[in-house]
PDB file of C-alpha atoms in Angstrom:
ATOM      1  CA  UNK J  15       0.000   0.000   0.000  1.00  0.00           C
ATOM      2  CA  UNK J  16       1.232   3.451  -0.939  1.00  0.00           C
ATOM      3  CA  UNK J  17      -0.133   6.914  -0.043  1.00  0.00           C
ATOM      4  CA  UNK J  18      -1.635   7.228  -3.523  1.00  0.00           C
ATOM      5  CA  UNK J  19      -3.900   4.258  -2.736  1.00  0.00           C
ATOM      6  CA  UNK J  20      -5.459   5.910   0.310  1.00  0.00           C
ATOM      7  CA  UNK J  21      -8.479   7.582  -1.316  1.00  0.00           C
ATOM      8  CA  UNK J  22      -9.685   4.218  -2.621  1.00  0.00           C
ATOM      9  CA  UNK J  23      -8.727   2.414   0.600  1.00  0.00           C
ATOM     10  CA  UNK J  24     -10.657   4.950   2.687  1.00  0.00           C
ATOM     11  CA  UNK J  25     -13.715   4.564   0.451  1.00  0.00           C
ATOM     12  CA  UNK J  26     -13.652   0.776   0.924  1.00  0.00           C
ATOM     13  CA  UNK J  27     -12.965   1.209   4.644  1.00  0.00           C
ATOM     14  CA  UNK J  28     -15.998   3.465   5.122  1.00  0.00           C
ATOM     15  CA  UNK J  29     -18.270   1.044   3.235  1.00  0.00           C
ATOM     16  CA  UNK J  30     -16.955  -1.969   5.135  1.00  0.00           C
ATOM     17  CA  UNK J  31     -16.703  -0.894   8.773  1.00  0.00           C
ATOM     18  CA  UNK J  32     -18.986   1.017  11.150  1.00  0.00           C
ATOM     19  CA  UNK J  33     -15.952   2.691  12.780  1.00  0.00           C
ATOM     20  CA  UNK J  34     -13.554   3.237   9.869  1.00  0.00           C
ATOM     21  CA  UNK J  35      -9.925   4.183  10.285  1.00  0.00           C
ATOM     22  CA  UNK J  36      -9.001   7.716   9.285  1.00  0.00           C
ATOM     23  CA  UNK J  37      -6.436   8.764   6.683  1.00  0.00           C
ATOM     24  CA  UNK J  38      -3.902   9.707   9.370  1.00  0.00           C
ATOM     25  CA  UNK J  39      -4.050   6.215  10.876  1.00  0.00           C
ATOM     26  CA  UNK J  40      -3.309   4.580   7.529  1.00  0.00           C
ATOM     27  CA  UNK J  41      -0.561   7.105   6.769  1.00  0.00           C
ATOM     28  CA  UNK J  42       1.129   6.351  10.073  1.00  0.00           C
ATOM     29  CA  UNK J  43       0.870   2.627   9.429  1.00  0.00           C
ATOM     30  CA  UNK J  44       2.380   2.689   5.939  1.00  0.00           C
ATOM     31  CA  UNK J  45       4.982   5.417   6.483  1.00  0.00           C
ATOM     32  CA  UNK J  46       6.177   5.051  10.068  1.00  0.00           C
ATOM     33  CA  UNK J  47       5.094   1.783  11.700  1.00  0.00           C
ATOM     34  CA  UNK J  48       7.979  -0.611  11.082  1.00  0.00           C
ATOM     35  CA  UNK J  49       5.958  -3.539  12.443  1.00  0.00           C
ATOM     36  CA  UNK J  50       3.179  -2.965   9.885  1.00  0.00           C
ATOM     37  CA  UNK J  51       2.794  -4.397   6.397  1.00  0.00           C
ATOM     38  CA  UNK J  52      -0.160  -3.396   4.191  1.00  0.00           C
ATOM     39  CA  UNK J  53      -1.165  -4.605   0.740  1.00  0.00           C
ATOM     40  CA  UNK J  54      -3.753  -3.629  -1.849  1.00  0.00           C
ATOM     41  CA  UNK J  55      -5.523  -5.754  -4.433  1.00  0.00           C
ATOM     42  CA  UNK J  56      -5.768  -4.100  -7.832  1.00  0.00           C
ATOM     43  CA  UNK J  57      -8.125  -4.736 -10.720  1.00  0.00           C
ATOM     44  CA  UNK J  58      -7.283  -2.731 -13.844  1.00  0.00           C
ATOM     45  CA  UNK J  59      -5.249  -0.320 -11.687  1.00  0.00           C
ATOM     46  CA  UNK J  60      -8.215   0.209  -9.338  1.00  0.00           C
ATOM     47  CA  UNK J  61      -7.903  -0.664  -5.632  1.00  0.00           C
ATOM     48  CA  UNK J  62     -10.581  -3.274  -4.924  1.00  0.00           C
ATOM     49  CA  UNK J  63      -9.356  -4.484  -1.535  1.00  0.00           C
ATOM     50  CA  UNK J  64      -6.644  -4.158   1.064  1.00  0.00           C
ATOM     51  CA  UNK J  65      -5.297  -5.753   4.197  1.00  0.00           C
ATOM     52  CA  UNK J  66      -2.677  -5.276   6.837  1.00  0.00           C
ATOM     53  CA  UNK J  67      -0.734  -6.947   9.604  1.00  0.00           C
ATOM     54  CA  UNK J  68       1.399  -5.998  12.569  1.00  0.00           C
ATOM     55  CA  UNK J  69       4.401  -8.183  13.326  1.00  0.00           C
ATOM     56  CA  UNK J  70       5.515  -8.571  16.935  1.00  0.00           C
ATOM     57  CA  UNK J  71       8.269 -11.094  17.578  1.00  0.00           C
ATOM     58  CA  UNK J  72       7.041 -14.321  15.946  1.00  0.00           C
ATOM     59  CA  UNK J  73       3.368 -13.324  15.787  1.00  0.00           C
ATOM     60  CA  UNK J  74       1.462 -11.539  13.041  1.00  0.00           C
ATOM     61  CA  UNK J  75      -1.780  -9.775  13.909  1.00  0.00           C
ATOM     62  CA  UNK J  76      -4.214  -8.992  11.099  1.00  0.00           C
ATOM     63  CA  UNK J  77      -5.338  -5.407  11.553  1.00  0.00           C
ATOM     64  CA  UNK J  78      -7.898  -5.297   8.764  1.00  0.00           C
ATOM     65  CA  UNK J  79      -8.988  -6.876   5.525  1.00  0.00           C
ATOM     66  CA  UNK J  80     -11.680  -5.363   3.335  1.00  0.00           C
ATOM     67  CA  UNK J  81     -12.917  -5.808  -0.219  1.00  0.00           C
ATOM     68  CA  UNK J  82     -15.103  -3.418  -2.197  1.00  0.00           C
ATOM     69  CA  UNK J  83     -18.661  -4.832  -2.291  1.00  0.00           C
ATOM     70  CA  UNK J  84     -18.608  -5.070  -6.104  1.00  0.00           C
ATOM     71  CA  UNK J  85     -15.657  -7.477  -5.870  1.00  0.00           C
ATOM     72  CA  UNK J  86     -16.739  -9.634  -2.919  1.00  0.00           C
ATOM     73  CA  UNK J  87     -17.240 -13.331  -3.546  1.00  0.00           C
ATOM     74  CA  UNK J  88     -14.539 -13.411  -6.234  1.00  0.00           C
ATOM     75  CA  UNK J  89     -11.607 -14.617  -4.142  1.00  0.00           C
ATOM     76  CA  UNK J  90     -10.084 -11.176  -3.580  1.00  0.00           C
ATOM     77  CA  UNK J  91     -10.195 -11.485   0.210  1.00  0.00           C
ATOM     78  CA  UNK J  92      -8.583 -14.928   0.006  1.00  0.00           C
ATOM     79  CA  UNK J  93      -5.775 -13.558  -2.176  1.00  0.00           C
ATOM     80  CA  UNK J  94      -5.168 -10.668   0.214  1.00  0.00           C
ATOM     81  CA  UNK J  95      -5.078 -13.008   3.210  1.00  0.00           C
ATOM     82  CA  UNK J  96      -2.746 -15.447   1.452  1.00  0.00           C
ATOM     83  CA  UNK J  97      -0.380 -12.595   0.582  1.00  0.00           C
ATOM     84  CA  UNK J  98      -0.418 -11.374   4.188  1.00  0.00           C
ATOM     85  CA  UNK J  99       0.404 -14.903   5.369  1.00  0.00           C
ATOM     86  CA  UNK J 100       3.318 -15.121   2.900  1.00  0.00           C
ATOM     87  CA  UNK J 101       4.672 -11.735   3.945  1.00  0.00           C
ATOM     88  CA  UNK J 102       4.385 -12.563   7.634  1.00  0.00           C
ATOM     89  CA  UNK J 103       6.219 -15.855   7.131  1.00  0.00           C
ATOM     90  CA  UNK J 104       9.008 -14.129   5.184  1.00  0.00           C
ATOM     91  CA  UNK J 105       9.415 -11.670   8.053  1.00  0.00           C
ATOM     92  CA  UNK J 106       9.771 -14.447  10.619  1.00  0.00           C
ATOM     93  CA  UNK J 107       6.261 -14.955  11.949  1.00  0.00           C
ATOM     94  CA  UNK J 108       5.333 -18.495  12.936  1.00  0.00           C
ATOM     95  CA  UNK J 109       1.678 -17.822  13.808  1.00  0.00           C
ATOM     96  CA  UNK J 110      -1.036 -15.324  13.003  1.00  0.00           C
ATOM     97  CA  UNK J 111      -4.073 -14.025  14.861  1.00  0.00           C
ATOM     98  CA  UNK J 112      -7.117 -11.860  14.233  1.00  0.00           C
ATOM     99  CA  UNK J 113     -10.413 -10.728  15.669  1.00  0.00           C
ATOM    100  CA  UNK J 114     -13.587 -11.045  13.621  1.00  0.00           C
ATOM    101  CA  UNK J 115     -17.134  -9.998  14.435  1.00  0.00           C
ATOM    102  CA  UNK J 116     -19.283 -12.884  15.603  1.00  0.00           C
ATOM    103  CA  UNK J 117     -21.813 -11.931  12.904  1.00  0.00           C
ATOM    104  CA  UNK J 118     -19.256 -12.015  10.057  1.00  0.00           C
ATOM    105  CA  UNK J 119     -19.754 -15.641   9.099  1.00  0.00           C
ATOM    106  CA  UNK J 120     -18.347 -15.223   5.582  1.00  0.00           C
ATOM    107  CA  UNK J 121     -15.011 -13.970   6.920  1.00  0.00           C
ATOM    108  CA  UNK J 122     -14.941 -16.703   9.565  1.00  0.00           C
ATOM    109  CA  UNK J 123     -15.378 -19.342   6.859  1.00  0.00           C
ATOM    110  CA  UNK J 124     -12.506 -17.870   4.833  1.00  0.00           C
ATOM    111  CA  UNK J 125     -10.252 -17.904   7.882  1.00  0.00           C
ATOM    112  CA  UNK J 126     -11.191 -21.507   8.727  1.00  0.00           C
ATOM    113  CA  UNK J 127     -10.607 -22.544   5.110  1.00  0.00           C
ATOM    114  CA  UNK J 128      -7.047 -21.212   5.409  1.00  0.00           C
ATOM    115  CA  UNK J 129      -6.345 -23.034   8.663  1.00  0.00           C
ATOM    116  CA  UNK J 130      -7.371 -20.553  11.351  1.00  0.00           C
ATOM    117  CA  UNK J 131      -9.095 -21.996  14.426  1.00  0.00           C
ATOM    118  CA  UNK J 132     -11.231 -20.314  17.082  1.00  0.00           C
ATOM    119  CA  UNK J 133      -9.288 -19.829  20.314  1.00  0.00           C
ATOM    120  CA  UNK J 134     -11.583 -17.535  22.261  1.00  0.00           C
ATOM    121  CA  UNK J 135     -14.172 -14.787  22.410  1.00  0.00           C
ATOM    122  CA  UNK J 136     -13.804 -11.179  23.510  1.00  0.00           C
ATOM    123  CA  UNK J 137     -17.196 -10.231  24.880  1.00  0.00           C
ATOM    124  CA  UNK J 138     -18.616  -6.876  23.789  1.00  0.00           C
ATOM    125  CA  UNK J 139     -15.362  -6.059  21.966  1.00  0.00           C
ATOM    126  CA  UNK J 140     -16.785  -3.844  19.225  1.00  0.00           C
ATOM    127  CA  UNK J 141     -17.804  -0.510  20.691  1.00  0.00           C
ATOM    128  CA  UNK J 142     -20.280   0.486  17.970  1.00  0.00           C
ATOM    129  CA  UNK J 143     -22.743  -2.274  18.930  1.00  0.00           C
ATOM    130  CA  UNK J 144     -21.068  -4.261  21.744  1.00  0.00           C
ATOM    131  CA  UNK J 145     -20.733  -7.273  19.460  1.00  0.00           C
ATOM    132  CA  UNK J 146     -18.424 -10.090  20.498  1.00  0.00           C
ATOM    133  CA  UNK J 147     -15.136 -10.680  18.705  1.00  0.00           C
ATOM    134  CA  UNK J 148     -14.135 -14.205  17.770  1.00  0.00           C
ATOM    135  CA  UNK J 149     -10.386 -14.708  18.293  1.00  0.00           C
ATOM    136  CA  UNK J 150      -8.817 -16.955  15.677  1.00  0.00           C
ATOM    137  CA  UNK J 151      -5.259 -18.242  15.308  1.00  0.00           C
ATOM    138  CA  UNK J 152      -3.249 -19.824  12.551  1.00  0.00           C
ATOM    139  CA  UNK J 153      -0.707 -21.813  14.560  1.00  0.00           C
ATOM    140  CA  UNK J 154       1.618 -22.958  11.765  1.00  0.00           C
ATOM    141  CA  UNK J 155       1.908 -20.090   9.347  1.00  0.00           C
ATOM    142  CA  UNK J 156       4.480 -21.921   7.214  1.00  0.00           C
ATOM    143  CA  UNK J 157       1.943 -24.627   6.328  1.00  0.00           C
ATOM    144  CA  UNK J 158      -0.082 -21.934   4.503  1.00  0.00           C
ATOM    145  CA  UNK J 159       2.719 -19.660   3.227  1.00  0.00           C
TER     146      UNK J 159
END
């Protein structure tokens, strides 16, 4: 992800999440946060999705993954996640974690399909509606990289 991608990323972010990140948060992540790694998915030079991770020691934490609604169901999210897994493995991660809304069954299926397993629940994690977060882990990142 580069600064020139941010207008499209922010548009997808605002469509996808009730509490979207702001431009300054993404700028900090891509320009200054050395533990962060963000990618975009392009279709005909148009940003159609994005995702990011933080790397801490041997763990990668998925910060966000989102796909423009017009491109959902086409494997874009899977490709983004697979690229994040590859990048995390190259940077020394051995496992990966994420939080996902309990209502986001489509995302949960994608994560399970790629080897993530449920390890816990954070009750009332999401402040916009007090929804629970499902905590998922991919224990052997190299099996998927």
